[in-house]
Coordinates of C-alpha atoms and ligand atoms in Angstrom, one line a residue:
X1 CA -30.1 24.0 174.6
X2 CA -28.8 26.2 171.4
X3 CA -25.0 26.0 170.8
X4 CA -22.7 28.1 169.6
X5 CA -24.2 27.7 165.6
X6 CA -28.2 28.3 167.1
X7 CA -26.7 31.2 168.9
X8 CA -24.7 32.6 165.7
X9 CA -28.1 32.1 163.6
X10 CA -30.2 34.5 166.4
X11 CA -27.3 37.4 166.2
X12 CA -26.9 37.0 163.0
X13 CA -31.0 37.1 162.0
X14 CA -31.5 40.2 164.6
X15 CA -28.0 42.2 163.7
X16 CA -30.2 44.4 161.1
X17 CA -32.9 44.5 162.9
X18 CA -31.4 46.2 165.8
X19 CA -28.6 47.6 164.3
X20 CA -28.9 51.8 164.4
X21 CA -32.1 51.2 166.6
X22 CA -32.4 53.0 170.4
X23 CA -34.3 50.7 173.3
X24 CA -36.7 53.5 174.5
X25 CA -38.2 51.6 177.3
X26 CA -37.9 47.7 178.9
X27 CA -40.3 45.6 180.6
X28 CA -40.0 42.5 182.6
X29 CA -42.1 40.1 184.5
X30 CA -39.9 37.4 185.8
X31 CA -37.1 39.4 188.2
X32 CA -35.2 35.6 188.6
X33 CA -34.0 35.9 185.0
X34 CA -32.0 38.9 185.7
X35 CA -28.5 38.7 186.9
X36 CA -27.5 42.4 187.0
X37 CA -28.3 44.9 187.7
X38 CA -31.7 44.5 190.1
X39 CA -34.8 45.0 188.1
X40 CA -35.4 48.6 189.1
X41 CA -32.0 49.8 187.9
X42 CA -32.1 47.9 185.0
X43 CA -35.2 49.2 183.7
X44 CA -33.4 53.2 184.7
X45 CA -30.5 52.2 183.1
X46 CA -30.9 50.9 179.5
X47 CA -33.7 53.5 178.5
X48 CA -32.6 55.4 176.1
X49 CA -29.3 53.6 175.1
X50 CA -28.2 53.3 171.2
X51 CA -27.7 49.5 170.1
X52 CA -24.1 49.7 168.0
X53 CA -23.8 46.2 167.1
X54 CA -24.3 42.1 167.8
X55 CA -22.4 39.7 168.3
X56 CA -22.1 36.2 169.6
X57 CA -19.3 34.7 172.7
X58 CA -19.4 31.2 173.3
X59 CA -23.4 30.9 173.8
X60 CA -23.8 34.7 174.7
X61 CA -26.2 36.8 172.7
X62 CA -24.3 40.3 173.1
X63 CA -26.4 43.4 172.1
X64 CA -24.0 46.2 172.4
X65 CA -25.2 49.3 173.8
X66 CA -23.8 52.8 174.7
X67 CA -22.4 52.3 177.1
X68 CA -23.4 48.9 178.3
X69 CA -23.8 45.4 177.1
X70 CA -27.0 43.6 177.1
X71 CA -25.8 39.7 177.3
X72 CA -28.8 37.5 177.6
X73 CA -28.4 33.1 177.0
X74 CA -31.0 31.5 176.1
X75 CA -30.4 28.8 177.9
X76 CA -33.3 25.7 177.7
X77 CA -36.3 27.3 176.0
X78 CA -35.3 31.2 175.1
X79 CA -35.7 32.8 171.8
X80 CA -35.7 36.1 170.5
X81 CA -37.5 37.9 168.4
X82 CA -38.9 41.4 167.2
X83 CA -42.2 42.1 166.5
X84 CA -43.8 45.3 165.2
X85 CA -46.0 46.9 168.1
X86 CA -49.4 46.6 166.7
X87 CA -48.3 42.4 166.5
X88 CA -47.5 41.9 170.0
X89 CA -50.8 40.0 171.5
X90 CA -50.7 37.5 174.8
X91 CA -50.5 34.7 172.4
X92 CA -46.7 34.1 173.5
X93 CA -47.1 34.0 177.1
X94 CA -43.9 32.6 177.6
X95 CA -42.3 36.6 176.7
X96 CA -41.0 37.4 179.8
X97 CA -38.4 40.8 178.8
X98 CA -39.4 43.1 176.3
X99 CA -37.5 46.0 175.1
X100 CA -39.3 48.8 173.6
X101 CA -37.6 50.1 170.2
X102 CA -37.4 53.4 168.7
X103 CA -39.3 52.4 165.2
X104 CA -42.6 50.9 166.5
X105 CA -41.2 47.5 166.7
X106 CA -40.5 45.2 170.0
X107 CA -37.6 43.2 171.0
X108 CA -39.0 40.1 172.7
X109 CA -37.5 37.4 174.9
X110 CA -39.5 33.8 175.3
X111 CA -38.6 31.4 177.6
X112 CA -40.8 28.8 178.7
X113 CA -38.9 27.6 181.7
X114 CA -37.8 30.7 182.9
X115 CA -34.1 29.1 182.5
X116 CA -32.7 32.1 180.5
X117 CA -30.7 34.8 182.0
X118 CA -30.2 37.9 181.2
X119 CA -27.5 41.0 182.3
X120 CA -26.6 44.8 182.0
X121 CA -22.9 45.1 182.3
X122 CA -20.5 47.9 181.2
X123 CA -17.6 45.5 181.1
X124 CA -18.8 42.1 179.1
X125 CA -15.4 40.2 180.6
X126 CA -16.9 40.1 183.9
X127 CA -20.1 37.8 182.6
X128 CA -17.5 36.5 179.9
X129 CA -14.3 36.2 181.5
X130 CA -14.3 32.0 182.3
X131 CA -14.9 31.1 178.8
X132 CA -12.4 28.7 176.7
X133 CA -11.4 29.8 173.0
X134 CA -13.9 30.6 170.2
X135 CA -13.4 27.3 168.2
X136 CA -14.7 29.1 164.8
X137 CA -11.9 31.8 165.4
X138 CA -8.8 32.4 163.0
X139 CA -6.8 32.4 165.9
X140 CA -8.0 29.0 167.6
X141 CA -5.2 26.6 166.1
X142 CA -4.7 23.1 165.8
X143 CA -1.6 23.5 167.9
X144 CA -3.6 25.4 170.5
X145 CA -6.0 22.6 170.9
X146 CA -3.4 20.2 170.8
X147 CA -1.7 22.4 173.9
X148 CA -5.1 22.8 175.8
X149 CA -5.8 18.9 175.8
X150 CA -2.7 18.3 177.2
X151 CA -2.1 17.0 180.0
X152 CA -6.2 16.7 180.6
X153 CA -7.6 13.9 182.1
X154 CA -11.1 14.2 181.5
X155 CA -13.3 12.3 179.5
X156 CA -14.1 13.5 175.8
X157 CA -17.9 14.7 176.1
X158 CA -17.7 16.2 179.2
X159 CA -14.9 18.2 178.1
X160 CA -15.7 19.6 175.0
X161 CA -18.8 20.6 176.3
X162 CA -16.8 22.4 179.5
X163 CA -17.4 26.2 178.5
X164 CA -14.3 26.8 180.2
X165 CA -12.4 24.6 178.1
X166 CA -14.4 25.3 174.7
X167 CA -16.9 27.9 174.2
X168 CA -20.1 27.0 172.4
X169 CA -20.0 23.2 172.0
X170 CA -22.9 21.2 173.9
X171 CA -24.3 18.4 173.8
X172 CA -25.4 17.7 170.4
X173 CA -22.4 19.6 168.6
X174 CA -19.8 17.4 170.8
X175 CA -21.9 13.8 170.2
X176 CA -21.7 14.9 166.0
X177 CA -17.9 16.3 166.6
X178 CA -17.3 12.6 168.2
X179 CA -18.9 10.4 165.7
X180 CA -17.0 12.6 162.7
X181 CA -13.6 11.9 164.6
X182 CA -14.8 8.1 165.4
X183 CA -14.0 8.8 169.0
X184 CA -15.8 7.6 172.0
X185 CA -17.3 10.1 174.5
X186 CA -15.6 8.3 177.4
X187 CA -12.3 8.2 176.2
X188 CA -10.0 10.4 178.3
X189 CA -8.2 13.1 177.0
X190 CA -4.7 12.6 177.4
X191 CA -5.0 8.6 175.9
X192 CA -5.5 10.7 172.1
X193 CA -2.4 10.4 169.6
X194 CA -1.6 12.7 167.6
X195 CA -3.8 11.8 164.3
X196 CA -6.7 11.6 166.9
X197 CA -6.3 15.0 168.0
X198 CA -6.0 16.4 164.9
X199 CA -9.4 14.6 163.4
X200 CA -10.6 16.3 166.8
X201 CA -10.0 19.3 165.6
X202 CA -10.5 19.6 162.3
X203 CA -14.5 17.5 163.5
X204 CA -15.4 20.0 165.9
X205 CA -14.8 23.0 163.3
X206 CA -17.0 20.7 160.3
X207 CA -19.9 20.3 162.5
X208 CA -20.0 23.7 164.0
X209 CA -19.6 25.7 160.2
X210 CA -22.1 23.0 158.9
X211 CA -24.6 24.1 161.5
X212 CA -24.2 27.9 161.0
X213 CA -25.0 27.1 157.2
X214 CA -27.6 25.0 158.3
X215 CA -29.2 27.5 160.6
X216 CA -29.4 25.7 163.9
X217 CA -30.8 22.5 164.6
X218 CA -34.5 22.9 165.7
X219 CA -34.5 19.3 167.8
X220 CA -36.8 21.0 170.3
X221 CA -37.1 24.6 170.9
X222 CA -34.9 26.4 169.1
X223 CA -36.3 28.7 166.1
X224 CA -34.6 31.1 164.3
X225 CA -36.2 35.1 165.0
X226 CA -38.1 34.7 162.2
X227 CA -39.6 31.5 164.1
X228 CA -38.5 29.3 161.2
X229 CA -36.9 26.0 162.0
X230 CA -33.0 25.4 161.0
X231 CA -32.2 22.3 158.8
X232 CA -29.4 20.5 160.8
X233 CA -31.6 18.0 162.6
X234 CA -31.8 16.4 159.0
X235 CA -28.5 16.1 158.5
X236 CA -27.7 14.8 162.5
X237 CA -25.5 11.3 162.4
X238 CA -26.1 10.8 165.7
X239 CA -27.9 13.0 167.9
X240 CA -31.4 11.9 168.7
X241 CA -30.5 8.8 166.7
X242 CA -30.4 5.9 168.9
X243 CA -31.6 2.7 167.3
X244 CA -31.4 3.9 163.7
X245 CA -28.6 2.8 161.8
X246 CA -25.0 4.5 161.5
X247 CA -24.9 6.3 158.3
X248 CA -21.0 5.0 157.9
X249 CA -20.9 0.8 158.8
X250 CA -25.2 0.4 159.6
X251 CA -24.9 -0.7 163.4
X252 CA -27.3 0.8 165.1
X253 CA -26.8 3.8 167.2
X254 CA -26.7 3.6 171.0
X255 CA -27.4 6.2 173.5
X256 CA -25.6 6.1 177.1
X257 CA -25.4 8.3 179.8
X258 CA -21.9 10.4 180.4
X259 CA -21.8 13.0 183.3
X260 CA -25.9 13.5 183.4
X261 CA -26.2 14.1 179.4
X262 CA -27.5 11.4 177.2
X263 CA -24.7 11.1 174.6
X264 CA -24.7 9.4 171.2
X265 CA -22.4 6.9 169.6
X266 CA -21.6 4.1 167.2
X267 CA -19.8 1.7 169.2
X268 CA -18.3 -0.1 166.0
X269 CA -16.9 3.7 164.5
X270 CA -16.2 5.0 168.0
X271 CA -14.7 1.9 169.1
X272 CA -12.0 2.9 172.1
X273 CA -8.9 1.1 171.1
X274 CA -5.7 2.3 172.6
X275 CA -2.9 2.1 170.2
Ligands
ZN301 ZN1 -20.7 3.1 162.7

């Protein structure tokens, strides 16, 4: 599933592409991947509306309107893309939203497995509202980190990759963030010392700027809107990497099984030994 840097790559690639533009018409085929409004009322609503801006919460594309905000995630399999008119063919039959722009070009959604949801909202909060801290933000400090582990009980993975407790992080992001910190996925929360938090911290931001730069990690779906691949699954030190060798001490990397996800470790770096 894209994360908060595959996510940051889409808005970013589309932002001047859709910036100044008006969505004329919209067209969908697949009702399910619509939370709000119902499909009729949706198509009504968002003819004719001016797109001001993007931008990115947690793993929310928003593509603000005027009035409204269309949030879509991409979930599993989505991407987004614009085409110019005369290049729209069947060939991706996976497009199942497409929003008719104002300069002869098309604003496409793809997704596969239909996992993908999309909404019309005048007030972002209410699909927003849940979501934990922006970890890239100015504002998200060490000692706010510190404050929201405390007192948690939960194990590492499954944490950092509970949007309510962090937004944007999943499953390859927190295996990376892990391996940097030399912390195993199963370790609960509350058993971290200080240092441990702090490499935490400081891990999570690393591998979360190093994938903007990189531009996503295409491990599977993901493309970037101009349907290139991003770079970070060459640089991944875990993810995807069971069996190979740890690029820090050589043992071989092993994959287990925490809360439903698989999830990647070294068990010599990310050995679990309470001080
Ligand atoms: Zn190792």
């Amino acid at each position: 599933m894209p994360e908060l840097p595959e996510v940051e790559t889409v808005v970013r690639g589309l932002r001047p592409l859709l910036t100044g533009r008006t969505i004329l018409s919209a067209r969908y085929d697949w009702p399910a991947c619509l939370v709000t409004p119902d499909g009729p009322r949706f198509v009504a609503r968002i003819a004719g509306q001016p797109v001001r801006g993007l931008s990115r919460r947690g793993k929310y594309i928003l593509i603000v309107l005027d009035p409204d905000t269309l949030i879509i995630h991409l979930k599993m399999t989505g991407r987004l893309y614009v085409v110019p008119d005369e290049a729209v063919h069947d060939a991706d039959r996976w497009v199942h939203f497409s929003f008719q722009l104002d300069n002869g070009h098309q604003l496409r959604f793809s997704d596969a497995r239909k996992f993908g949801r999309v909404y019309l909202v005048e007030d972002p909060q209410t699909v927003l509202g849940s979501l934990g801290p922006e970890p890239l933000d100015e504002s998200f400090s060490l000692e706010e980190f510190r404050e929201r582990l405390r007192g948690r009980s939960g194990r590492l993975k499954p944490l950092l990759t509970d949007q309510t407790f962090l937004a944007g992080v999943g499953n390859i992001y927190a295996d990376e963030a892990l391996w940097v910190s030399q912390l195993h996925p199963l370790r609960p929360a509350h058993t971290l010392g200080d240092d441990d938090v702090t490499r935490l911290y400081h891990a999570i931001r690393h591998v979360l700027r190093e994938g903007i730069i990189r531009e996503g990690a295409s491990v599977n779906w993901y493309r970037k809107p101009d349907g290139t691949k991003g770079t970070v699954q060459e640089t991944l030190n875990v993810y995807g990497r069971a069996g190979q060798p740890c690029p820090r001490c050589g043992h071989p990397i092993e994959r287990i099984v925490v809360a439903g996800r698989g999830t990647h470790l070294c068990p010599v770096c990310q050995v679990w030994q309470l001080a």
